[in-house]
PDB file with SEQRES, HELIX, SHEET and CRYST1 records, atoms N, CA, C and O in Angstrom:
SEQRES   1 A   64  MET ALA ASN GLN LYS TYR ILE LYS PHE ASP VAL MET LEU          
SEQRES   2 A   64  LEU GLY ARG PHE ILE ALA THR MET ARG MET PRO LEU PHE          
SEQRES   3 A   64  MET ALA ASP ASP VAL ASP GLU TYR GLY ARG PHE VAL VAL          
SEQRES   4 A   64  THR GLY GLU THR ILE SER LYS TYR VAL LEU SER LYS ARG          
SEQRES   5 A   64  PRO THR LEU LYS GLY LYS PRO PHE ASN ILE CYS PHE              
HELIX    1 AA1 LEU A   25  MET A   27  5                                   3    
HELIX    2 AA2 GLY A   41  LYS A   51  1                                  11    
HELIX    3 AA3 PRO A   53  LEU A   55  5                                   3    
SHEET    1 AA1 3 ARG A  16  PRO A  24  0                                        
SHEET    2 AA1 3 TYR A   6  LEU A  13 -1                                        
SHEET    3 AA1 3 PHE A  60  CYS A  63 -1                                        
SHEET    1 AA2 2 ASP A  30  VAL A  31  0                                        
SHEET    2 AA2 2 PHE A  37  VAL A  38 -1                                        
CRYST1    1.000    1.000    1.000  90.00  90.00  90.00 P 1           1          
ATOM      1  N   MET A   1       7.801  -2.791 -28.427  1.00  0.00           N  
ATOM      2  CA  MET A   1       8.763  -2.857 -27.360  1.00  0.00           C  
ATOM      3  C   MET A   1      10.054  -2.121 -27.703  1.00  0.00           C  
ATOM      4  O   MET A   1      10.925  -1.999 -26.842  1.00  0.00           O  
ATOM      5  N   ALA A   2      10.201  -1.639 -28.897  1.00  0.00           N  
ATOM      6  CA  ALA A   2      11.428  -0.956 -29.292  1.00  0.00           C  
ATOM      7  C   ALA A   2      11.617   0.361 -28.538  1.00  0.00           C  
ATOM      8  O   ALA A   2      12.751   0.811 -28.378  1.00  0.00           O  
ATOM      9  N   ASN A   3      10.532   0.994 -28.070  1.00  0.00           N  
ATOM     10  CA  ASN A   3      10.626   2.265 -27.361  1.00  0.00           C  
ATOM     11  C   ASN A   3      10.737   2.098 -25.853  1.00  0.00           C  
ATOM     12  O   ASN A   3      10.817   3.091 -25.128  1.00  0.00           O  
ATOM     13  N   GLN A   4      10.745   0.870 -25.372  1.00  0.00           N  
ATOM     14  CA  GLN A   4      10.823   0.645 -23.930  1.00  0.00           C  
ATOM     15  C   GLN A   4      12.195   1.058 -23.418  1.00  0.00           C  
ATOM     16  O   GLN A   4      13.210   0.809 -24.068  1.00  0.00           O  
ATOM     17  N   LYS A   5      12.220   1.693 -22.243  1.00  0.00           N  
ATOM     18  CA  LYS A   5      13.474   2.169 -21.683  1.00  0.00           C  
ATOM     19  C   LYS A   5      13.874   1.302 -20.503  1.00  0.00           C  
ATOM     20  O   LYS A   5      13.035   0.692 -19.840  1.00  0.00           O  
ATOM     21  N   TYR A   6      15.160   1.263 -20.261  1.00  0.00           N  
ATOM     22  CA  TYR A   6      15.720   0.420 -19.233  1.00  0.00           C  
ATOM     23  C   TYR A   6      16.727   1.189 -18.382  1.00  0.00           C  
ATOM     24  O   TYR A   6      17.262   2.213 -18.807  1.00  0.00           O  
ATOM     25  N   ILE A   7      16.978   0.681 -17.171  1.00  0.00           N  
ATOM     26  CA  ILE A   7      18.087   1.122 -16.345  1.00  0.00           C  
ATOM     27  C   ILE A   7      19.153   0.043 -16.513  1.00  0.00           C  
ATOM     28  O   ILE A   7      18.886  -1.135 -16.280  1.00  0.00           O  
ATOM     29  N   LYS A   8      20.342   0.434 -16.911  1.00  0.00           N  
ATOM     30  CA  LYS A   8      21.411  -0.517 -17.143  1.00  0.00           C  
ATOM     31  C   LYS A   8      22.424  -0.420 -16.005  1.00  0.00           C  
ATOM     32  O   LYS A   8      22.852   0.678 -15.647  1.00  0.00           O  
ATOM     33  N   PHE A   9      22.811  -1.563 -15.435  1.00  0.00           N  
ATOM     34  CA  PHE A   9      23.770  -1.580 -14.334  1.00  0.00           C  
ATOM     35  C   PHE A   9      24.531  -2.901 -14.333  1.00  0.00           C  
ATOM     36  O   PHE A   9      24.102  -3.886 -14.932  1.00  0.00           O  
ATOM     37  N   ASP A  10      25.670  -2.896 -13.646  1.00  0.00           N  
ATOM     38  CA  ASP A  10      26.491  -4.098 -13.493  1.00  0.00           C  
ATOM     39  C   ASP A  10      26.308  -4.656 -12.095  1.00  0.00           C  
ATOM     40  O   ASP A  10      26.082  -3.914 -11.139  1.00  0.00           O  
ATOM     41  N   VAL A  11      26.407  -5.960 -11.988  1.00  0.00           N  
ATOM     42  CA  VAL A  11      26.343  -6.639 -10.700  1.00  0.00           C  
ATOM     43  C   VAL A  11      27.735  -7.187 -10.404  1.00  0.00           C  
ATOM     44  O   VAL A  11      28.330  -7.886 -11.225  1.00  0.00           O  
ATOM     45  N   MET A  12      28.243  -6.860  -9.221  1.00  0.00           N  
ATOM     46  CA  MET A  12      29.573  -7.284  -8.801  1.00  0.00           C  
ATOM     47  C   MET A  12      29.445  -8.130  -7.539  1.00  0.00           C  
ATOM     48  O   MET A  12      28.594  -7.862  -6.690  1.00  0.00           O  
ATOM     49  N   LEU A  13      30.290  -9.151  -7.417  1.00  0.00           N  
ATOM     50  CA  LEU A  13      30.331  -9.986  -6.222  1.00  0.00           C  
ATOM     51  C   LEU A  13      31.772 -10.066  -5.761  1.00  0.00           C  
ATOM     52  O   LEU A  13      32.623 -10.623  -6.456  1.00  0.00           O  
ATOM     53  N   LEU A  14      32.046  -9.511  -4.591  1.00  0.00           N  
ATOM     54  CA  LEU A  14      33.395  -9.490  -4.016  1.00  0.00           C  
ATOM     55  C   LEU A  14      34.413  -8.887  -4.984  1.00  0.00           C  
ATOM     56  O   LEU A  14      35.529  -9.387  -5.122  1.00  0.00           O  
ATOM     57  N   GLY A  15      34.010  -7.803  -5.652  1.00  0.00           N  
ATOM     58  CA  GLY A  15      34.904  -7.095  -6.559  1.00  0.00           C  
ATOM     59  C   GLY A  15      35.035  -7.700  -7.940  1.00  0.00           C  
ATOM     60  O   GLY A  15      35.816  -7.209  -8.755  1.00  0.00           O  
ATOM     61  N   ARG A  16      34.296  -8.745  -8.216  1.00  0.00           N  
ATOM     62  CA  ARG A  16      34.356  -9.388  -9.536  1.00  0.00           C  
ATOM     63  C   ARG A  16      33.040  -9.177 -10.278  1.00  0.00           C  
ATOM     64  O   ARG A  16      31.955  -9.220  -9.698  1.00  0.00           O  
ATOM     65  N   PHE A  17      33.178  -8.949 -11.582  1.00  0.00           N  
ATOM     66  CA  PHE A  17      32.021  -8.729 -12.444  1.00  0.00           C  
ATOM     67  C   PHE A  17      31.216 -10.020 -12.555  1.00  0.00           C  
ATOM     68  O   PHE A  17      31.770 -11.092 -12.798  1.00  0.00           O  
ATOM     69  N   ILE A  18      29.886  -9.901 -12.373  1.00  0.00           N  
ATOM     70  CA  ILE A  18      28.984 -11.046 -12.517  1.00  0.00           C  
ATOM     71  C   ILE A  18      28.151 -10.912 -13.791  1.00  0.00           C  
ATOM     72  O   ILE A  18      28.109 -11.831 -14.609  1.00  0.00           O  
ATOM     73  N   ALA A  19      27.485  -9.760 -13.959  1.00  0.00           N  
ATOM     74  CA  ALA A  19      26.599  -9.593 -15.106  1.00  0.00           C  
ATOM     75  C   ALA A  19      26.248  -8.126 -15.307  1.00  0.00           C  
ATOM     76  O   ALA A  19      26.290  -7.328 -14.371  1.00  0.00           O  
ATOM     77  N   THR A  20      25.900  -7.784 -16.547  1.00  0.00           N  
ATOM     78  CA  THR A  20      25.280  -6.502 -16.850  1.00  0.00           C  
ATOM     79  C   THR A  20      23.797  -6.782 -17.005  1.00  0.00           C  
ATOM     80  O   THR A  20      23.396  -7.663 -17.766  1.00  0.00           O  
ATOM     81  N   MET A  21      22.981  -6.023 -16.275  1.00  0.00           N  
ATOM     82  CA  MET A  21      21.544  -6.253 -16.315  1.00  0.00           C  
ATOM     83  C   MET A  21      20.821  -4.995 -16.774  1.00  0.00           C  
ATOM     84  O   MET A  21      21.316  -3.879 -16.611  1.00  0.00           O  
ATOM     85  N   ARG A  22      19.646  -5.196 -17.348  1.00  0.00           N  
ATOM     86  CA  ARG A  22      18.776  -4.092 -17.771  1.00  0.00           C  
ATOM     87  C   ARG A  22      17.432  -4.282 -17.106  1.00  0.00           C  
ATOM     88  O   ARG A  22      16.736  -5.266 -17.356  1.00  0.00           O  
ATOM     89  N   MET A  23      17.069  -3.329 -16.255  1.00  0.00           N  
ATOM     90  CA  MET A  23      15.789  -3.381 -15.550  1.00  0.00           C  
ATOM     91  C   MET A  23      14.818  -2.424 -16.236  1.00  0.00           C  
ATOM     92  O   MET A  23      15.141  -1.247 -16.403  1.00  0.00           O  
ATOM     93  N   PRO A  24      13.644  -2.894 -16.636  1.00  0.00           N  
ATOM     94  CA  PRO A  24      12.669  -2.010 -17.299  1.00  0.00           C  
ATOM     95  C   PRO A  24      12.214  -0.886 -16.378  1.00  0.00           C  
ATOM     96  O   PRO A  24      12.031  -1.098 -15.179  1.00  0.00           O  
ATOM     97  N   LEU A  25      12.035   0.292 -16.928  1.00  0.00           N  
ATOM     98  CA  LEU A  25      11.619   1.445 -16.131  1.00  0.00           C  
ATOM     99  C   LEU A  25      10.198   1.337 -15.603  1.00  0.00           C  
ATOM    100  O   LEU A  25       9.842   2.048 -14.664  1.00  0.00           O  
ATOM    101  N   PHE A  26       9.385   0.475 -16.176  1.00  0.00           N  
ATOM    102  CA  PHE A  26       8.026   0.352 -15.641  1.00  0.00           C  
ATOM    103  C   PHE A  26       8.045  -0.251 -14.241  1.00  0.00           C  
ATOM    104  O   PHE A  26       7.019  -0.239 -13.560  1.00  0.00           O  
ATOM    105  N   MET A  27       9.179  -0.778 -13.794  1.00  0.00           N  
ATOM    106  CA  MET A  27       9.315  -1.323 -12.453  1.00  0.00           C  
ATOM    107  C   MET A  27       9.755  -0.264 -11.443  1.00  0.00           C  
ATOM    108  O   MET A  27       9.981  -0.575 -10.273  1.00  0.00           O  
ATOM    109  N   ALA A  28       9.878   0.987 -11.892  1.00  0.00           N  
ATOM    110  CA  ALA A  28      10.302   2.076 -11.000  1.00  0.00           C  
ATOM    111  C   ALA A  28       9.292   2.262  -9.877  1.00  0.00           C  
ATOM    112  O   ALA A  28       8.109   1.959 -10.027  1.00  0.00           O  
ATOM    113  N   ASP A  29       9.786   2.769  -8.742  1.00  0.00           N  
ATOM    114  CA  ASP A  29       8.927   2.973  -7.577  1.00  0.00           C  
ATOM    115  C   ASP A  29       8.015   4.173  -7.730  1.00  0.00           C  
ATOM    116  O   ASP A  29       6.874   4.148  -7.267  1.00  0.00           O  
ATOM    117  N   ASP A  30       8.504   5.229  -8.375  1.00  0.00           N  
ATOM    118  CA  ASP A  30       7.750   6.475  -8.428  1.00  0.00           C  
ATOM    119  C   ASP A  30       8.294   7.342  -9.560  1.00  0.00           C  
ATOM    120  O   ASP A  30       9.320   7.029 -10.162  1.00  0.00           O  
ATOM    121  N   VAL A  31       7.595   8.427  -9.835  1.00  0.00           N  
ATOM    122  CA  VAL A  31       8.050   9.455 -10.769  1.00  0.00           C  
ATOM    123  C   VAL A  31       8.030  10.773 -10.008  1.00  0.00           C  
ATOM    124  O   VAL A  31       7.021  11.123  -9.397  1.00  0.00           O  
ATOM    125  N   ASP A  32       9.148  11.510 -10.042  1.00  0.00           N  
ATOM    126  CA  ASP A  32       9.186  12.766  -9.285  1.00  0.00           C  
ATOM    127  C   ASP A  32       8.500  13.891 -10.058  1.00  0.00           C  
ATOM    128  O   ASP A  32       7.995  13.684 -11.161  1.00  0.00           O  
ATOM    129  N   GLU A  33       8.491  15.082  -9.462  1.00  0.00           N  
ATOM    130  CA  GLU A  33       7.774  16.207 -10.064  1.00  0.00           C  
ATOM    131  C   GLU A  33       8.379  16.674 -11.381  1.00  0.00           C  
ATOM    132  O   GLU A  33       7.735  17.415 -12.124  1.00  0.00           O  
ATOM    133  N   TYR A  34       9.616  16.251 -11.686  1.00  0.00           N  
ATOM    134  CA  TYR A  34      10.278  16.625 -12.940  1.00  0.00           C  
ATOM    135  C   TYR A  34      10.137  15.549 -14.019  1.00  0.00           C  
ATOM    136  O   TYR A  34      10.672  15.695 -15.118  1.00  0.00           O  
ATOM    137  N   GLY A  35       9.427  14.486 -13.707  1.00  0.00           N  
ATOM    138  CA  GLY A  35       9.206  13.420 -14.682  1.00  0.00           C  
ATOM    139  C   GLY A  35      10.308  12.376 -14.702  1.00  0.00           C  
ATOM    140  O   GLY A  35      10.346  11.542 -15.606  1.00  0.00           O  
ATOM    141  N   ARG A  36      11.205  12.405 -13.727  1.00  0.00           N  
ATOM    142  CA  ARG A  36      12.279  11.417 -13.660  1.00  0.00           C  
ATOM    143  C   ARG A  36      11.812  10.221 -12.842  1.00  0.00           C  
ATOM    144  O   ARG A  36      11.064  10.370 -11.875  1.00  0.00           O  
ATOM    145  N   PHE A  37      12.256   9.044 -13.236  1.00  0.00           N  
ATOM    146  CA  PHE A  37      11.890   7.825 -12.535  1.00  0.00           C  
ATOM    147  C   PHE A  37      12.721   7.690 -11.268  1.00  0.00           C  
ATOM    148  O   PHE A  37      13.918   7.978 -11.262  1.00  0.00           O  
ATOM    149  N   VAL A  38      12.073   7.251 -10.200  1.00  0.00           N  
ATOM    150  CA  VAL A  38      12.736   7.041  -8.915  1.00  0.00           C  
ATOM    151  C   VAL A  38      12.738   5.539  -8.641  1.00  0.00           C  
ATOM    152  O   VAL A  38      11.688   4.897  -8.617  1.00  0.00           O  
ATOM    153  N   VAL A  39      13.942   4.988  -8.434  1.00  0.00           N  
ATOM    154  CA  VAL A  39      14.087   3.564  -8.158  1.00  0.00           C  
ATOM    155  C   VAL A  39      14.941   3.422  -6.904  1.00  0.00           C  
ATOM    156  O   VAL A  39      16.021   4.006  -6.819  1.00  0.00           O  
ATOM    157  N   THR A  40      14.468   2.656  -5.936  1.00  0.00           N  
ATOM    158  CA  THR A  40      15.231   2.450  -4.709  1.00  0.00           C  
ATOM    159  C   THR A  40      16.191   1.277  -4.867  1.00  0.00           C  
ATOM    160  O   THR A  40      16.029   0.431  -5.746  1.00  0.00           O  
ATOM    161  N   GLY A  41      17.182   1.249  -4.002  1.00  0.00           N  
ATOM    162  CA  GLY A  41      18.131   0.147  -3.998  1.00  0.00           C  
ATOM    163  C   GLY A  41      17.469  -1.180  -3.692  1.00  0.00           C  
ATOM    164  O   GLY A  41      17.878  -2.223  -4.202  1.00  0.00           O  
ATOM    165  N   GLU A  42      16.443  -1.134  -2.855  1.00  0.00           N  
ATOM    166  CA  GLU A  42      15.714  -2.359  -2.506  1.00  0.00           C  
ATOM    167  C   GLU A  42      15.014  -2.948  -3.736  1.00  0.00           C  
ATOM    168  O   GLU A  42      15.006  -4.165  -3.923  1.00  0.00           O  
ATOM    169  N   THR A  43      14.434  -2.094  -4.565  1.00  0.00           N  
ATOM    170  CA  THR A  43      13.760  -2.561  -5.782  1.00  0.00           C  
ATOM    171  C   THR A  43      14.767  -3.197  -6.740  1.00  0.00           C  
ATOM    172  O   THR A  43      14.498  -4.244  -7.329  1.00  0.00           O  
ATOM    173  N   ILE A  44      15.921  -2.558  -6.890  1.00  0.00           N  
ATOM    174  CA  ILE A  44      16.952  -3.113  -7.776  1.00  0.00           C  
ATOM    175  C   ILE A  44      17.460  -4.442  -7.216  1.00  0.00           C  
ATOM    176  O   ILE A  44      17.660  -5.392  -7.974  1.00  0.00           O  
ATOM    177  N   SER A  45      17.667  -4.521  -5.915  1.00  0.00           N  
ATOM    178  CA  SER A  45      18.126  -5.773  -5.299  1.00  0.00           C  
ATOM    179  C   SER A  45      17.124  -6.901  -5.511  1.00  0.00           C  
ATOM    180  O   SER A  45      17.514  -8.029  -5.811  1.00  0.00           O  
ATOM    181  N   LYS A  46      15.840  -6.603  -5.358  1.00  0.00           N  
ATOM    182  CA  LYS A  46      14.806  -7.618  -5.590  1.00  0.00           C  
ATOM    183  C   LYS A  46      14.821  -8.091  -7.042  1.00  0.00           C  
ATOM    184  O   LYS A  46      14.647  -9.278  -7.319  1.00  0.00           O  
ATOM    185  N   TYR A  47      15.032  -7.142  -7.974  1.00  0.00           N  
ATOM    186  CA  TYR A  47      15.079  -7.509  -9.392  1.00  0.00           C  
ATOM    187  C   TYR A  47      16.279  -8.422  -9.661  1.00  0.00           C  
ATOM    188  O   TYR A  47      16.149  -9.431 -10.355  1.00  0.00           O  
ATOM    189  N   VAL A  48      17.448  -8.066  -9.112  1.00  0.00           N  
ATOM    190  CA  VAL A  48      18.654  -8.885  -9.297  1.00  0.00           C  
ATOM    191  C   VAL A  48      18.431 -10.281  -8.743  1.00  0.00           C  
ATOM    192  O   VAL A  48      18.765 -11.267  -9.400  1.00  0.00           O  
ATOM    193  N   LEU A  49      17.872 -10.378  -7.546  1.00  0.00           N  
ATOM    194  CA  LEU A  49      17.640 -11.691  -6.942  1.00  0.00           C  
ATOM    195  C   LEU A  49      16.588 -12.502  -7.686  1.00  0.00           C  
ATOM    196  O   LEU A  49      16.621 -13.733  -7.652  1.00  0.00           O  
ATOM    197  N   SER A  50      15.650 -11.831  -8.360  1.00  0.00           N  
ATOM    198  CA  SER A  50      14.673 -12.576  -9.159  1.00  0.00           C  
ATOM    199  C   SER A  50      15.306 -13.176 -10.409  1.00  0.00           C  
ATOM    200  O   SER A  50      14.881 -14.225 -10.893  1.00  0.00           O  
ATOM    201  N   LYS A  51      16.320 -12.499 -10.922  1.00  0.00           N  
ATOM    202  CA  LYS A  51      17.003 -12.985 -12.130  1.00  0.00           C  
ATOM    203  C   LYS A  51      18.197 -13.877 -11.813  1.00  0.00           C  
ATOM    204  O   LYS A  51      18.541 -14.765 -12.593  1.00  0.00           O  
ATOM    205  N   ARG A  52      18.833 -13.634 -10.653  1.00  0.00           N  
ATOM    206  CA  ARG A  52      20.012 -14.398 -10.229  1.00  0.00           C  
ATOM    207  C   ARG A  52      19.815 -14.893  -8.794  1.00  0.00           C  
ATOM    208  O   ARG A  52      20.429 -14.353  -7.874  1.00  0.00           O  
ATOM    209  N   PRO A  53      18.971 -15.910  -8.583  1.00  0.00           N  
ATOM    210  CA  PRO A  53      18.670 -16.358  -7.214  1.00  0.00           C  
ATOM    211  C   PRO A  53      19.880 -16.920  -6.474  1.00  0.00           C  
ATOM    212  O   PRO A  53      19.849 -17.004  -5.247  1.00  0.00           O  
ATOM    213  N   THR A  54      20.930 -17.300  -7.165  1.00  0.00           N  
ATOM    214  CA  THR A  54      22.115 -17.832  -6.496  1.00  0.00           C  
ATOM    215  C   THR A  54      22.864 -16.759  -5.706  1.00  0.00           C  
ATOM    216  O   THR A  54      23.735 -17.090  -4.902  1.00  0.00           O  
ATOM    217  N   LEU A  55      22.540 -15.481  -5.920  1.00  0.00           N  
ATOM    218  CA  LEU A  55      23.183 -14.402  -5.179  1.00  0.00           C  
ATOM    219  C   LEU A  55      22.524 -14.131  -3.829  1.00  0.00           C  
ATOM    220  O   LEU A  55      23.003 -13.286  -3.072  1.00  0.00           O  
ATOM    221  N   LYS A  56      21.444 -14.824  -3.518  1.00  0.00           N  
ATOM    222  CA  LYS A  56      20.731 -14.591  -2.259  1.00  0.00           C  
ATOM    223  C   LYS A  56      21.656 -14.864  -1.077  1.00  0.00           C  
ATOM    224  O   LYS A  56      22.278 -15.922  -0.988  1.00  0.00           O  
ATOM    225  N   GLY A  57      21.734 -13.880  -0.164  1.00  0.00           N  
ATOM    226  CA  GLY A  57      22.566 -14.010   1.016  1.00  0.00           C  
ATOM    227  C   GLY A  57      24.030 -13.683   0.793  1.00  0.00           C  
ATOM    228  O   GLY A  57      24.831 -13.758   1.725  1.00  0.00           O  
ATOM    229  N   LYS A  58      24.387 -13.322  -0.423  1.00  0.00           N  
ATOM    230  CA  LYS A  58      25.778 -12.991  -0.731  1.00  0.00           C  
ATOM    231  C   LYS A  58      25.929 -11.465  -0.854  1.00  0.00           C  
ATOM    232  O   LYS A  58      24.971 -10.778  -1.208  1.00  0.00           O  
ATOM    233  N   PRO A  59      27.110 -10.941  -0.566  1.00  0.00           N  
ATOM    234  CA  PRO A  59      27.327  -9.481  -0.568  1.00  0.00           C  
ATOM    235  C   PRO A  59      27.589  -8.918  -1.968  1.00  0.00           C  
ATOM    236  O   PRO A  59      28.721  -8.550  -2.280  1.00  0.00           O  
ATOM    237  N   PHE A  60      26.561  -8.847  -2.808  1.00  0.00           N  
ATOM    238  CA  PHE A  60      26.751  -8.310  -4.154  1.00  0.00           C  
ATOM    239  C   PHE A  60      26.572  -6.807  -4.155  1.00  0.00           C  
ATOM    240  O   PHE A  60      25.884  -6.252  -3.298  1.00  0.00           O  
ATOM    241  N   ASN A  61      27.200  -6.143  -5.131  1.00  0.00           N  
ATOM    242  CA  ASN A  61      27.109  -4.694  -5.298  1.00  0.00           C  
ATOM    243  C   ASN A  61      26.500  -4.373  -6.646  1.00  0.00           C  
ATOM    244  O   ASN A  61      26.605  -5.151  -7.594  1.00  0.00           O  
ATOM    245  N   ILE A  62      25.853  -3.202  -6.720  1.00  0.00           N  
ATOM    246  CA  ILE A  62      25.290  -2.690  -7.966  1.00  0.00           C  
ATOM    247  C   ILE A  62      26.132  -1.506  -8.385  1.00  0.00           C  
ATOM    248  O   ILE A  62      26.362  -0.598  -7.585  1.00  0.00           O  
ATOM    249  N   CYS A  63      26.597  -1.496  -9.629  1.00  0.00           N  
ATOM    250  CA  CYS A  63      27.423  -0.403 -10.152  1.00  0.00           C  
ATOM    251  C   CYS A  63      26.737   0.191 -11.386  1.00  0.00           C  
ATOM    252  O   CYS A  63      26.354  -0.540 -12.300  1.00  0.00           O  
ATOM    253  N   PHE A  64      26.586   1.522 -11.408  1.00  0.00           N  
ATOM    254  CA  PHE A  64      25.961   2.194 -12.548  1.00  0.00           C  
ATOM    255  C   PHE A  64      27.023   2.756 -13.453  1.00  0.00           C  
ATOM    256  O   PHE A  64      26.706   3.363 -14.475  1.00  0.00           O  
TER     257      PHE A  64                                                      
END                                                                             
């Protein structure tokens, strides 16, 4: 697991820092023709809500 790669981002709620999260790249939606991982905002939101269910229905932001 030492070679596993992640997408690192911060979760903000109403302008306040909530958490820094790392989402594994194997959860990416697709890989483009250049070999880069493609991840949609919906996928990241689902991941955040799976880890932080108390944010459901609240206006949280994702910051890279």
